[in-house]
Amino acid sequence: MILSVGLLGIAMKSLPVGTAYAVWVGVGAVGTAILGIVLFNEPENQIVKYTSSTGAF
């Protein structure tokens, strides 16, 4: 979590706050879904497959 917030701070030096936050939230959501599938054997669904494979947040 500390690393994530630190990287958000670095990104905000060159990006507008809204853009940096939107990307941060999107990466966190997709990362959480992928970790849930890998670590906890949650079932995959079409939305997770699409967003994680295309980068569409």
Short mmCIF file of C-alpha atoms in Angstrom, two decimals:
data_model
loop_
_atom_site.label_atom_id
_atom_site.label_comp_id
_atom_site.label_asym_id
_atom_site.label_seq_id
_atom_site.Cartn_x
_atom_site.Cartn_y
_atom_site.Cartn_z
CA MET A 1 0.00 0.00 0.00
CA ILE A 2 2.81 2.40 0.85
CA LEU A 3 4.49 1.67 -2.48
CA SER A 4 1.22 2.29 -4.31
CA VAL A 5 0.66 5.68 -2.69
CA GLY A 6 4.30 6.61 -3.28
CA LEU A 7 4.01 5.80 -6.97
CA LEU A 8 0.78 7.81 -7.14
CA GLY A 9 2.68 10.80 -5.75
CA ILE A 10 5.37 10.41 -8.40
CA ALA A 11 2.76 10.14 -11.16
CA MET A 12 1.01 13.29 -9.92
CA LYS A 13 4.18 15.32 -10.59
CA SER A 14 3.65 14.92 -14.33
CA LEU A 15 -0.09 14.17 -14.65
CA PRO A 16 -3.20 16.05 -13.55
CA VAL A 17 -4.62 14.82 -10.26
CA GLY A 18 -7.83 13.46 -11.81
CA THR A 19 -5.99 11.47 -14.47
CA ALA A 20 -3.46 10.04 -12.02
CA TYR A 21 -6.19 9.03 -9.58
CA ALA A 22 -8.34 7.42 -12.29
CA VAL A 23 -5.42 5.31 -13.50
CA TRP A 24 -4.49 4.42 -9.90
CA VAL A 25 -8.03 3.22 -9.16
CA GLY A 26 -8.25 1.27 -12.42
CA VAL A 27 -4.96 -0.52 -11.91
CA GLY A 28 -5.98 -1.34 -8.35
CA ALA A 29 -9.32 -2.77 -9.44
CA VAL A 30 -7.85 -4.98 -12.16
CA GLY A 31 -4.97 -6.01 -9.91
CA THR A 32 -7.37 -6.98 -7.16
CA ALA A 33 -9.45 -9.07 -9.57
CA ILE A 34 -6.39 -10.86 -10.92
CA LEU A 35 -5.01 -11.56 -7.45
CA GLY A 36 -8.39 -12.90 -6.37
CA ILE A 37 -8.34 -15.36 -9.25
CA VAL A 38 -4.71 -16.39 -8.72
CA LEU A 39 -4.51 -16.50 -4.92
CA PHE A 40 -8.04 -17.42 -3.87
CA ASN A 41 -9.20 -19.46 -6.88
CA GLU A 42 -12.16 -17.18 -7.52
CA PRO A 43 -14.02 -18.01 -10.73
CA GLU A 44 -13.09 -15.96 -13.77
CA ASN A 45 -15.81 -14.05 -15.55
CA GLN A 46 -15.96 -12.35 -18.93
CA ILE A 47 -15.61 -8.81 -17.56
CA VAL A 48 -12.40 -9.62 -15.69
CA LYS A 49 -10.97 -11.43 -18.71
CA TYR A 50 -11.77 -8.48 -20.97
CA THR A 51 -10.45 -5.72 -18.72
CA SER A 52 -7.27 -7.53 -17.73
CA SER A 53 -6.42 -8.53 -21.30
CA THR A 54 -7.15 -5.20 -23.00
CA GLY A 55 -6.17 -2.75 -20.31
CA ALA A 56 -9.67 -1.25 -20.40
CA PHE A 57 -10.40 -0.01 -16.90
#
